[in-house]
Amino acid sequence: MSQTLKEAARKLGLLDEEFEAIECILGRLPNFTELSIFSVMWSEHCSYKNSINWLKTLPRSGSHLLAEAGEENAGLVDIGGGLACAFKIESHNHPSAIEPYQGAATGVGGIHRDIFTMGARPIASLNSLRFGDIHSDKTKHLVRGVVKGIGDYGNSFGVPTVGGEVYFDDSYQINPLVNAMSVGIVEVGKTCSAIALGPGNPVYIVGSSTGKDGIHGATFASDDLGEDAASSLPSVQVGDPFQEKLLLEASLEAIATGAVVGMQDMGAAGITCSTSEMSEKGGVGMRIDLDLVPTRQKDMLPFEILLSESQERMLVVVDKGREKEIEAIFDKWDLNCAKIGEVTNTKLLEFWHKGELVANVPAWDLVLGGGAPVYDREYRRPAYLSQCQSFGLADVAEPRDLVMVADYLLNHPNIASKKWVYEQYDSMVQTNTLTTNKPSDAAVVRIKGSDKALALTVDCNPYYLFSNPETGAMIAVAEAARNLVCSGATPSAITNCLNFGNPYVPEVYYQFVKAVTGMGRACKRFGTPVTGGNVSFYNQSSDQGPVLPTPTIGMVGIMEHTDAHMTLDFKEPGDLIYLIGQSRNDVGSSQYLRKYHQITYSPAPYFDLEEEYAVQQAVSQAIAHKLLASAHDCSEGGLFVALFEMSLPRNLGFAIHLAPGIRPDAYLFGESQGRIVVTVKANKSHELEKLLADVPFSQIGMVTEDNSMVVGNIHFGTLTEKRALYDDCLQGHLD
Amino acid sequence: MKFGVVTFPGSNCDHDTLHVLRTVMGFDTVSLWHKDHDLQGCDFVFLPGGFSYGDYLRSGAIARFSPIMESVAAHAAKGGFVMGICNGFQVLCESGLLPGALLRNAGQKFSCKNIYLRTETIQSAITQQLEKGQVLTLPIAHAEGNYYIDNAGLKSLQDHDQVLFRYCSKEGRLGEEHNPNGSLDHIAGITNAGRNVFGMMPHPERAAEGILGNKDGRKLFEGVLQMV
């Protein structure tokens, strides 16, 4: 018996030592249902067992945080004026690899539920996507499916998709990354907790019926994607944005009555996870009758009901005596609202089925922070990092034709316009998106009923992390902050989605450890604590090795008044162009080096945390003093691409000079960090220069009336010619 | 004049439309619920954008059977004003209050972007503030906005000056390259023979405030104000 069970445990992804721990906790052998419960709750996805020790080193507190990381379903930040912002990013990588449309759609649905289960109304979403070679049919299939999935779900649900990033690199060929972020607004003090309290209070399941989809999804997410991954199809859930929209409205109405004690959405591990986490948090137990759960098909087995990851469901604990009020709301929205059990004082989760107690486990032992296992994993510096350090600029010849390089970069999928993607997303519903007609480095969303706006961005350049995980992660945070600052906002806090390979591979775990270390350092400097997020390991396939280390940063910034919004487009001919920050003879890990020269191993670009911070502060001051006409940071593609992007909206060209002592290719296409391009009216330049006393800067040129791009004596062509290269690249590959 | 905005399950521009009518324009505006028959004395009923009942069958195909639509139809039959934006336009076509149908976009994809619209008639409550030929910039956001009608129907629309807006270039020229969804005769919005029911795919409510960087949509609501 014990041997058969041990076999079953292994198949469910449990280690032998974990099986023994379960036996010890229960004081007996678990039955299959209980084993299933432990296997999902102790999966990497739910327990963070291989990451939590490092995550705890991140700065996770601040006076403006209303909830500490991990305390609620999402981070909660005080944004003043009696309002709070709930936000979080999460991955849905493995489901999207198998079934891109549903995988991505349910990723969007899941992250929105995390927000509105707290009582916040989602007002914006963003996403970060990584795919393999755009020339391969497989990638085209994945991109089309993922984008349509995100669009169909978000568009119907009625939350604008306001920002994001899309990268292509061969390391994501089999295992794409789909990270979705949701941002919501709630009045301070009107949030709802994911907690069960008050023995005797009834427990409800609301929303969609429970089906056989997504069973063992959490375990599936915690394994390498193999060749037979497609046979895991039942592990992928199916989304219904219409149900989610109803669930949103009903949940917010229910929370507003004050009759809801606690609420948690059902994501990974379904009923199992929500009952155990809510019970553990309240120090209570629950008695649940699985026969009362509305199901889509007959004769579902107990473990199937418990582990189903059917979407658009919530677990709600209601104040006893006020059941009718809550039932009436869900009835109004034509949603299921079934009482399935009650809160007990036993601290045990008792699941009953056809009159039998099919599982009886202590809630505390199941969850992160309770009895779930925690591991310190071994890590080792990968050998390739030394190879990265040995590269120098002299290793690449200076190209004879810089115009050809520029054309190549503008037409490269990693740099070209993402219009093909974002036009499939409704970016304007809710009529709060300021950046539709006034583009800036971060998306800016006003908050109706106040003067405030939020600035939002997701950022991560995985090439920098590959070359130097610690510096690369600092840059990811710095770039996010830079984007917010260039938009006129003050960085407030981050959420992160840590996408890495297999944590049991010491070289992969090294990337994780160093990335978390760097992220922590940068977050401390920028005063942006980590409010939560998600760790996604096992992003690799058995034959291709790990994906590039990709810890995506989702950052929220606050704009006290929408007047502060700064845009990136050149405004008028004659405006002076300044580059704030230092240019260097540096092409490390740039798109120019990786793609044009096909050089994989080089150092991360130049980065200095203090210098970066000073530059950002200076630009922030200049915006506050109303000195700037536009601001845009230098990122992928370097200075040239930044200038080009500033030119496009109003069809205004530029003429700049080269920098003495810096190789033209490094100056134009290198990605040295901490650089921001700004424009200023000529009569304000003196004031600007005074304000920039403590940071390096140079006046590099001027905005021109004709729509041509000129650097020194090199003509890079007209915007009319180059716009097509930039605008039509993705369409050419994907339509 | 009193305004109402219908909320179907799955409507998602109902709050936006309410916001513009009530807060931006200052109109007396109430919210109407799909399960009710009561129009609460509204003179002008808006059917908002969204995905009514999920739009899993055909956009607007289920919404037309909702209780409130019986009252909306009766209201329109008596000459009362009704306007459908995006999904609302689809519902009006499905329910026969406006002629024609909205098919899947020619490009087969959802499309959200700013487009140019040419004002084709000023003989309507919502275009009377505009000039004939005036070009507006408004956003679209739909997957099924490809307007279709049979030849006789098209001729009737043209003969009776029922086309409100056509997709065009920035300068007001018509052409396939300026038509975002393949609509027949570049039609973006129409009115009925009685000129009291209006439907359009672009979203004027998303372009009615200076803070959003585009106030072109506001002109349509200002037109309505002239009726008061």
mmCIF file with all atom_site columns, C-alpha atoms in Angstrom, chain B residues 7-9 12 23-24 28 37 47 55 57-59 65 70 77 94 112 121 127 132 151 166 178 185 194:
data_model
loop_
_atom_site.group_PDB
_atom_site.id
_atom_site.type_symbol
_atom_site.label_atom_id
_atom_site.label_alt_id
_atom_site.label_comp_id
_atom_site.label_asym_id
_atom_site.label_entity_id
_atom_site.label_seq_id
_atom_site.pdbx_PDB_ins_code
_atom_site.Cartn_x
_atom_site.Cartn_y
_atom_site.Cartn_z
_atom_site.occupancy
_atom_site.B_iso_or_equiv
_atom_site.pdbx_formal_charge
_atom_site.auth_seq_id
_atom_site.auth_comp_id
_atom_site.auth_asym_id
_atom_site.auth_atom_id
_atom_site.pdbx_PDB_model_num
ATOM 1  C CA . THR B 1 7   ? -26.668 48.014 -19.060 1.00 0.00 ? 7   THR B CA 1
ATOM 2  C CA . PHE B 1 8   ? -26.845 44.571 -20.604 1.00 0.00 ? 8   PHE B CA 1
ATOM 3  C CA . PRO B 1 9   ? -24.809 41.842 -18.940 1.00 0.00 ? 9   PRO B CA 1
ATOM 4  C CA . ASN B 1 12  ? -18.571 47.548 -20.770 1.00 0.00 ? 12  ASN B CA 1
ATOM 5  C CA . THR B 1 23  ? -20.399 64.365 -15.650 1.00 0.00 ? 23  THR B CA 1
ATOM 6  C CA . VAL B 1 24  ? -18.915 65.859 -18.807 1.00 0.00 ? 24  VAL B CA 1
ATOM 7  C CA . ASP B 1 28  ? -29.870 64.346 -16.437 1.00 0.00 ? 28  ASP B CA 1
ATOM 8  C CA . HIS B 1 37  ? -39.231 47.256 -18.944 1.00 0.00 ? 37  HIS B CA 1
ATOM 9  C CA . LEU B 1 47  ? -27.197 51.398 -25.982 1.00 0.00 ? 47  LEU B CA 1
ATOM 10 C CA . ASP B 1 55  ? -21.583 38.018 -27.856 1.00 0.00 ? 55  ASP B CA 1
ATOM 11 C CA . LEU B 1 57  ? -23.345 33.806 -30.919 1.00 0.00 ? 57  LEU B CA 1
ATOM 12 C CA . ARG B 1 58  ? -23.375 36.953 -33.039 1.00 0.00 ? 58  ARG B CA 1
ATOM 13 C CA . SER B 1 59  ? -22.853 40.441 -31.694 1.00 0.00 ? 59  SER B CA 1
ATOM 14 C CA . PHE B 1 65  ? -34.491 39.578 -26.793 1.00 0.00 ? 65  PHE B CA 1
ATOM 15 C CA . GLU B 1 70  ? -39.216 45.715 -26.021 1.00 0.00 ? 70  GLU B CA 1
ATOM 16 C CA . ALA B 1 77  ? -41.660 53.564 -32.744 1.00 0.00 ? 77  ALA B CA 1
ATOM 17 C CA . GLU B 1 94  ? -30.092 42.799 -34.864 1.00 0.00 ? 94  GLU B CA 1
ATOM 18 C CA . CYS B 1 112 ? -8.620  49.443 -31.663 1.00 0.00 ? 112 CYS B CA 1
ATOM 19 C CA . THR B 1 121 ? -25.263 64.682 -43.254 1.00 0.00 ? 121 THR B CA 1
ATOM 20 C CA . THR B 1 127 ? -24.639 65.707 -36.383 1.00 0.00 ? 127 THR B CA 1
ATOM 21 C CA . LYS B 1 132 ? -21.166 68.545 -43.903 1.00 0.00 ? 132 LYS B CA 1
ATOM 22 C CA . ASN B 1 151 ? -28.295 46.859 -52.806 1.00 0.00 ? 151 ASN B CA 1
ATOM 23 C CA . ARG B 1 166 ? -18.079 57.389 -43.614 1.00 0.00 ? 166 ARG B CA 1
ATOM 24 C CA . HIS B 1 178 ? -8.900  54.295 -45.030 1.00 0.00 ? 178 HIS B CA 1
ATOM 25 C CA . ASP B 1 185 ? -19.640 52.127 -49.034 1.00 0.00 ? 185 ASP B CA 1
ATOM 26 C CA . GLY B 1 194 ? -37.513 58.521 -39.063 1.00 0.00 ? 194 GLY B CA 1
#
